[in-house]
Coordinates of C-alpha atoms and ligand atoms in Angstrom, one line a residue:
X1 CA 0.0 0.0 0.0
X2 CA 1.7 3.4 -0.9
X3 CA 2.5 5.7 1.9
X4 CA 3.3 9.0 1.6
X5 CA 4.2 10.3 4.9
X6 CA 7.0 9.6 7.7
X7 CA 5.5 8.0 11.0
X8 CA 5.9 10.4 13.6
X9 CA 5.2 10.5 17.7
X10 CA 5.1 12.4 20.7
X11 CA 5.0 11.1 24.1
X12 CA 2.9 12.2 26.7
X13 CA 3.4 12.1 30.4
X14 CA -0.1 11.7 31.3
X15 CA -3.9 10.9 29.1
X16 CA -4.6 14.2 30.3
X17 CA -1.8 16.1 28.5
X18 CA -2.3 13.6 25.4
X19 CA -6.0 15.1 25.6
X20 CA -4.8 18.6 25.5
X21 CA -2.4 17.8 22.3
X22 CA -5.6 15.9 20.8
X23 CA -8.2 19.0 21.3
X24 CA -5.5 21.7 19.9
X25 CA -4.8 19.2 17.4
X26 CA -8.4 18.9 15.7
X27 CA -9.1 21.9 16.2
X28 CA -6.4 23.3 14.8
X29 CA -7.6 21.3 11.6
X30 CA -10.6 22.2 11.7
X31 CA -9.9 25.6 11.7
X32 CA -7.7 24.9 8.6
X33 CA -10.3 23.2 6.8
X34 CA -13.5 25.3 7.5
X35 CA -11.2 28.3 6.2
X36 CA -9.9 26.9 3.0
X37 CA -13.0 24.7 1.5
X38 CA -16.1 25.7 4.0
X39 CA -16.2 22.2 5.9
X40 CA -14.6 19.2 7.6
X41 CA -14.6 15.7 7.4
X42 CA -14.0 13.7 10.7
X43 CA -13.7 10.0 11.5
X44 CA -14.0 8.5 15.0
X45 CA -13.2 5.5 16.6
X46 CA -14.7 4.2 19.6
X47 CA -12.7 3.1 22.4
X48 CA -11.2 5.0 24.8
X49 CA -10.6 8.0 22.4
X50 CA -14.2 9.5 23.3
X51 CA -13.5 10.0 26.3
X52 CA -9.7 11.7 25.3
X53 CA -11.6 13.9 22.9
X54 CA -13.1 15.8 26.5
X55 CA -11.1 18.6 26.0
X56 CA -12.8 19.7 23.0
X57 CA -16.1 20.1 25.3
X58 CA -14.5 22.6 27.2
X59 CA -13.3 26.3 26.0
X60 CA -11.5 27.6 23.9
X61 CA -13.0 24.8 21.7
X62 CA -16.1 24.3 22.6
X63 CA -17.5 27.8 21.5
X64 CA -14.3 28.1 18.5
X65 CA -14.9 25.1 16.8
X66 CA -16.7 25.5 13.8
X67 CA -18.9 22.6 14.8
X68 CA -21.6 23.1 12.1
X69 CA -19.2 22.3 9.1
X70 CA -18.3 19.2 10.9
X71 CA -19.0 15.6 8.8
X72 CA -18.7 13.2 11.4
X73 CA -18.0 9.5 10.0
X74 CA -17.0 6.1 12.0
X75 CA -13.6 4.2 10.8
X76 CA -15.7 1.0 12.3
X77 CA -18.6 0.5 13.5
X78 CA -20.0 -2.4 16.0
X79 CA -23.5 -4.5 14.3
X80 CA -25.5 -3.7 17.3
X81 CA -28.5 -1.7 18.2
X82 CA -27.9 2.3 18.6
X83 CA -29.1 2.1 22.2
X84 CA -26.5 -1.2 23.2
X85 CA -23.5 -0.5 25.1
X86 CA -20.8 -1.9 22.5
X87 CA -22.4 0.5 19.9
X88 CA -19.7 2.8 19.0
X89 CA -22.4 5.7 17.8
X90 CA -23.6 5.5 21.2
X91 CA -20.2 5.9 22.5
X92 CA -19.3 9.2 20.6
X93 CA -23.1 10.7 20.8
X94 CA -23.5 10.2 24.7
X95 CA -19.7 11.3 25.1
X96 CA -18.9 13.8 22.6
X97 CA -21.7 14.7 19.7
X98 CA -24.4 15.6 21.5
X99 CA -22.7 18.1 23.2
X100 CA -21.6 20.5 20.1
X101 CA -23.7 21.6 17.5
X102 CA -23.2 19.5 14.4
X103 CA -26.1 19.2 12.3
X104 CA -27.8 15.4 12.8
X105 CA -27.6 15.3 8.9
X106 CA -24.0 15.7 9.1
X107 CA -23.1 12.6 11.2
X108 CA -23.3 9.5 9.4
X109 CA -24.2 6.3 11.7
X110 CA -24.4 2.6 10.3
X111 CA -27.8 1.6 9.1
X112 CA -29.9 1.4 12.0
X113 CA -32.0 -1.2 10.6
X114 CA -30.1 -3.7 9.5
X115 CA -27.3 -3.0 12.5
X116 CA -30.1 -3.9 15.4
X117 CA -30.7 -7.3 12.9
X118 CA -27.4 -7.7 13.3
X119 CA -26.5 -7.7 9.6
X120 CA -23.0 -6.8 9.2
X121 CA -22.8 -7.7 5.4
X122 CA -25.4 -5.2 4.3
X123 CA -24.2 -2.6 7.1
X124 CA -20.9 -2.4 5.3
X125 CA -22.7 -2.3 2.1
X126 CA -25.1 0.3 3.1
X127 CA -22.0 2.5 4.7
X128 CA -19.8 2.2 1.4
X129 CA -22.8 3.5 -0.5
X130 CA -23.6 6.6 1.8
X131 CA -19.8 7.5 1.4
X132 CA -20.5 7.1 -2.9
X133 CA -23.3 9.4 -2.5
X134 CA -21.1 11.8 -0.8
X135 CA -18.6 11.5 -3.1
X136 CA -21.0 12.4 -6.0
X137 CA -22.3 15.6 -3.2
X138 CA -18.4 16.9 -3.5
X139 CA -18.4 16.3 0.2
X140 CA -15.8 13.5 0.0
X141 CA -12.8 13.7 -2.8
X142 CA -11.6 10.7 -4.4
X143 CA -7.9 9.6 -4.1
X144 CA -6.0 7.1 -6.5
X145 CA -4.0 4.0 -5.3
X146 CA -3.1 1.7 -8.1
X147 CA -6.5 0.9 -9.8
X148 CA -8.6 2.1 -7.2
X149 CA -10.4 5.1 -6.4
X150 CA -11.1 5.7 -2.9
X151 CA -12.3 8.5 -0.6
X152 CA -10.9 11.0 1.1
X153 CA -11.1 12.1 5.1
X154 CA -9.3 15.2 5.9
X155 CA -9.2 14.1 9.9
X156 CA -9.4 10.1 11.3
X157 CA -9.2 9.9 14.9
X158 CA -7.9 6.5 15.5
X159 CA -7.5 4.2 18.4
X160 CA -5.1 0.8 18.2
X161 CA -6.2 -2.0 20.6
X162 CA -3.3 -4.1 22.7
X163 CA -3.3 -6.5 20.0
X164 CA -2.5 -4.0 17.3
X165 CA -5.5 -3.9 15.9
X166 CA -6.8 -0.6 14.4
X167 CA -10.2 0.0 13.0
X168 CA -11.9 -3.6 13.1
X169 CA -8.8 -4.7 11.1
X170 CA -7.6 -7.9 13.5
X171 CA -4.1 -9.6 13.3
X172 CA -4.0 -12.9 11.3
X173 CA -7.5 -11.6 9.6
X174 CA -8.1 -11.2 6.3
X175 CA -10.0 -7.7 6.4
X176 CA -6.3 -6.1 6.5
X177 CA -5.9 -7.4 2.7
X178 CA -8.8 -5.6 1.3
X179 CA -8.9 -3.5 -1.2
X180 CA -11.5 -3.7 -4.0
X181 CA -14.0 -2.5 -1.2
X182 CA -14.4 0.5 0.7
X183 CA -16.3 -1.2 4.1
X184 CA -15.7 -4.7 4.4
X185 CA -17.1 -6.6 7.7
X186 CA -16.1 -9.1 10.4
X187 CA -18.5 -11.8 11.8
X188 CA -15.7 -13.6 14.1
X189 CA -13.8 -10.4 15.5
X190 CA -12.1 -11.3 18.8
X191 CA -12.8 -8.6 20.4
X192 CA -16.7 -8.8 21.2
X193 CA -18.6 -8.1 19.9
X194 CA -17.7 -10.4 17.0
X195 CA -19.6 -8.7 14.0
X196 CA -18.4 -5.1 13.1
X197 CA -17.9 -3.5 9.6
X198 CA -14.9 -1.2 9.0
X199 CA -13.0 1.1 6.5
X200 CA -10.7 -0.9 4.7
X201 CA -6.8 -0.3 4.9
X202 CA -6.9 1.7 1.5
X203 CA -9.4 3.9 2.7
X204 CA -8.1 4.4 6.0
X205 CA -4.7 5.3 4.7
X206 CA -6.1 7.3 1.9
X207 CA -7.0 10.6 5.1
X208 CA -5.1 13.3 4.8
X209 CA -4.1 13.3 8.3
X210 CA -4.2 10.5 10.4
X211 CA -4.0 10.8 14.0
X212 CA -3.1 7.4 16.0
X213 CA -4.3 7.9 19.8
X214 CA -2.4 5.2 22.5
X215 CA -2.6 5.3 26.1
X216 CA -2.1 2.0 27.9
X217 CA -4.0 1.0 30.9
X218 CA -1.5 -1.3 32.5
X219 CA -1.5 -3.9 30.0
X220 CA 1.9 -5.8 28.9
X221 CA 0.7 -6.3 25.6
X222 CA 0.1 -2.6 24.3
X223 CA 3.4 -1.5 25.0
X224 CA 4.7 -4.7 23.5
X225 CA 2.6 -3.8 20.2
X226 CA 3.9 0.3 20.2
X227 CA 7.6 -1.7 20.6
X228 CA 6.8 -4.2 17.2
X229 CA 5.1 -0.9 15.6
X230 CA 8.6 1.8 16.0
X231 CA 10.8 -0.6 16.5
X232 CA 10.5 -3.1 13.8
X233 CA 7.5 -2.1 11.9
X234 CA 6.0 -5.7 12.1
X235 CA 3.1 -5.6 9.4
X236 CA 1.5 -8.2 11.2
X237 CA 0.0 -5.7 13.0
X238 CA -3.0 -3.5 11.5
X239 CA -1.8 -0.6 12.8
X240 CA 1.8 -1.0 11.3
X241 CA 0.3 -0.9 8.0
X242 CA -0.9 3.0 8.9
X243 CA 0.3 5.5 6.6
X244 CA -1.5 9.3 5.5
X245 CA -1.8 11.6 2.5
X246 CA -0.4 14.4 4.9
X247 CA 0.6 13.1 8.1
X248 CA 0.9 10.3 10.4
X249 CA 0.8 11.2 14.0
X250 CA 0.6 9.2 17.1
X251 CA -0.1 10.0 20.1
X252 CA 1.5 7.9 23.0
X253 CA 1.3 7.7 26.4
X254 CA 4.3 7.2 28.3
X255 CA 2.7 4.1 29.9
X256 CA 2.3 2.4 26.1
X257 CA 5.4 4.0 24.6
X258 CA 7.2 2.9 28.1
X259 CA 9.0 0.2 26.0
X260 CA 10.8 2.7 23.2
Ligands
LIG301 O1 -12.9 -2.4 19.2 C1 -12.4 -1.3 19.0 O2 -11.1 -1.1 19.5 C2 -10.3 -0.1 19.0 C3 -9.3 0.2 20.2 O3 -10.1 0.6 21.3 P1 -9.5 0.8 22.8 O4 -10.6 0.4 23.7 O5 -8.3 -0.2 22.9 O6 -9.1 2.2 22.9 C4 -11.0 1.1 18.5 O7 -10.2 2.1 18.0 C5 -12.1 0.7 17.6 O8 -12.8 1.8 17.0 C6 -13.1 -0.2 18.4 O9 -14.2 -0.6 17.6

């Protein structure tokens, strides 16, 4: 997969000084964005970087963001009902959305429908569509790898998991290896629960910038994975395969970059 960027990291002492850098970070492209085309396009992930996006709540940001020109996406998605607990729309809207003003017809969810069915092949079908629809709207540009088109973020706020997985995109599954598709889905994630959809690699890599958020919660593995990532850029690991348009930034606590 072409990459056009250089990897680079800063450390933080704490989550709550990573959270600082993470606010002034979006916001800063937001700013950037609204100015110079009239709107921004924003991918979450769900994890623990809700909660690190708090600072955004809180001024300057809250009242300087230019929420209304936000286009708020999901890099992947849990097939679940809105209202369950593992939904990741849930996550962001009770933590984060619905406390700024972006216009409901500017965040796009997975299909509500077929996600409560549990149907994670049509979800990811339904999803690549609504981003094809934006595409023809001239919300979304398109950007060329190889013989495939695919579209453009100008912000993903990404999260890896201890295994080094990014996205839904698992070690030793074959969702990392997709690239005629813009959502693909997983039935048998490891990670309950076990069906998701999610951007492909392509797509994912395709952002302009791409911001990789890590703090560890006392777990061996994650800084083991940050260590395989830096170290020795083991491609076995999703999130070694990250690359951006612009730039690739992570993010680190020192707790998972305690083994660099
Ligand atoms: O399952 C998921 O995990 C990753 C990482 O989450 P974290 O809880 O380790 O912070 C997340 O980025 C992804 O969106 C989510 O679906």
């Amino acid at each position: 997969m072409a990459g056009t960027t250089q990897r680079k990291r800063e450390v933080f002492p704490s989550k709550d000084e990573l959270s600082v850098a993470l606010a002034k970070y979006t916001a800063n492209l937001s700013a950037k964005f609204c100015k110079e085309k009239g709107f921004f396009t924003v991918v979450l992930s769900g994890g623990g970087l809700i909660d690190w996006l708090c600072k955004l709540l809180e001024p300057p940001y809250i009242d300087s963001v230019e929420w209304s020109k936000w286009h708020v996406f999901w890099v992947d998605e849990r097939v679940c009902s809105y209202e369950d607990p593992d939904s990741n729309y849930k996550l962001a809207m009770d933590g984060f959305l619905s406390k700024v003003g972006i216009p409901n017809e500017n965040i796009y969810a997975i299909d509500k429908h077929y996600s409560a069915d549990g149907d994670a092949e049509n979800c990811a079908m339904l999803y690549e569509e609504c981003l094809r629809k934006l595409v023809k709207q001239n919300i979304l540009p398109l950007c060329t790898y190889g013989k495939y088109q695919y579209p453009q973020f100008d912000l993903q706020l990404l999260g890896m998991g201890p295994d080094g997985h990014m996205a839904s995109l698992f070690p030793g599954h074959p969702q990392i290896h997709v690239i005629d598709k813009w959502v693909t889905y997983i039935t048998d994630s490891p990670k309950p629960p076990p069906k998701r959809i999610t951007f492909t690699l392509p797509v994912i890599n395709s952002a302009l910038y791409n911001l990789m958020a890590v703090c560890d919660d006392h777990t061996e593995q994650c800084p083991r994975s940050i260590a395989e990532i830096f170290k020795h850029n083991n491609l076995a690991l999703p999130a070694a395969n990250l690359t951006a348009q612009v730039e690739e930034m992570w993010y680190l606590d020192q707790a998972a970059a305690s083994l660099l």
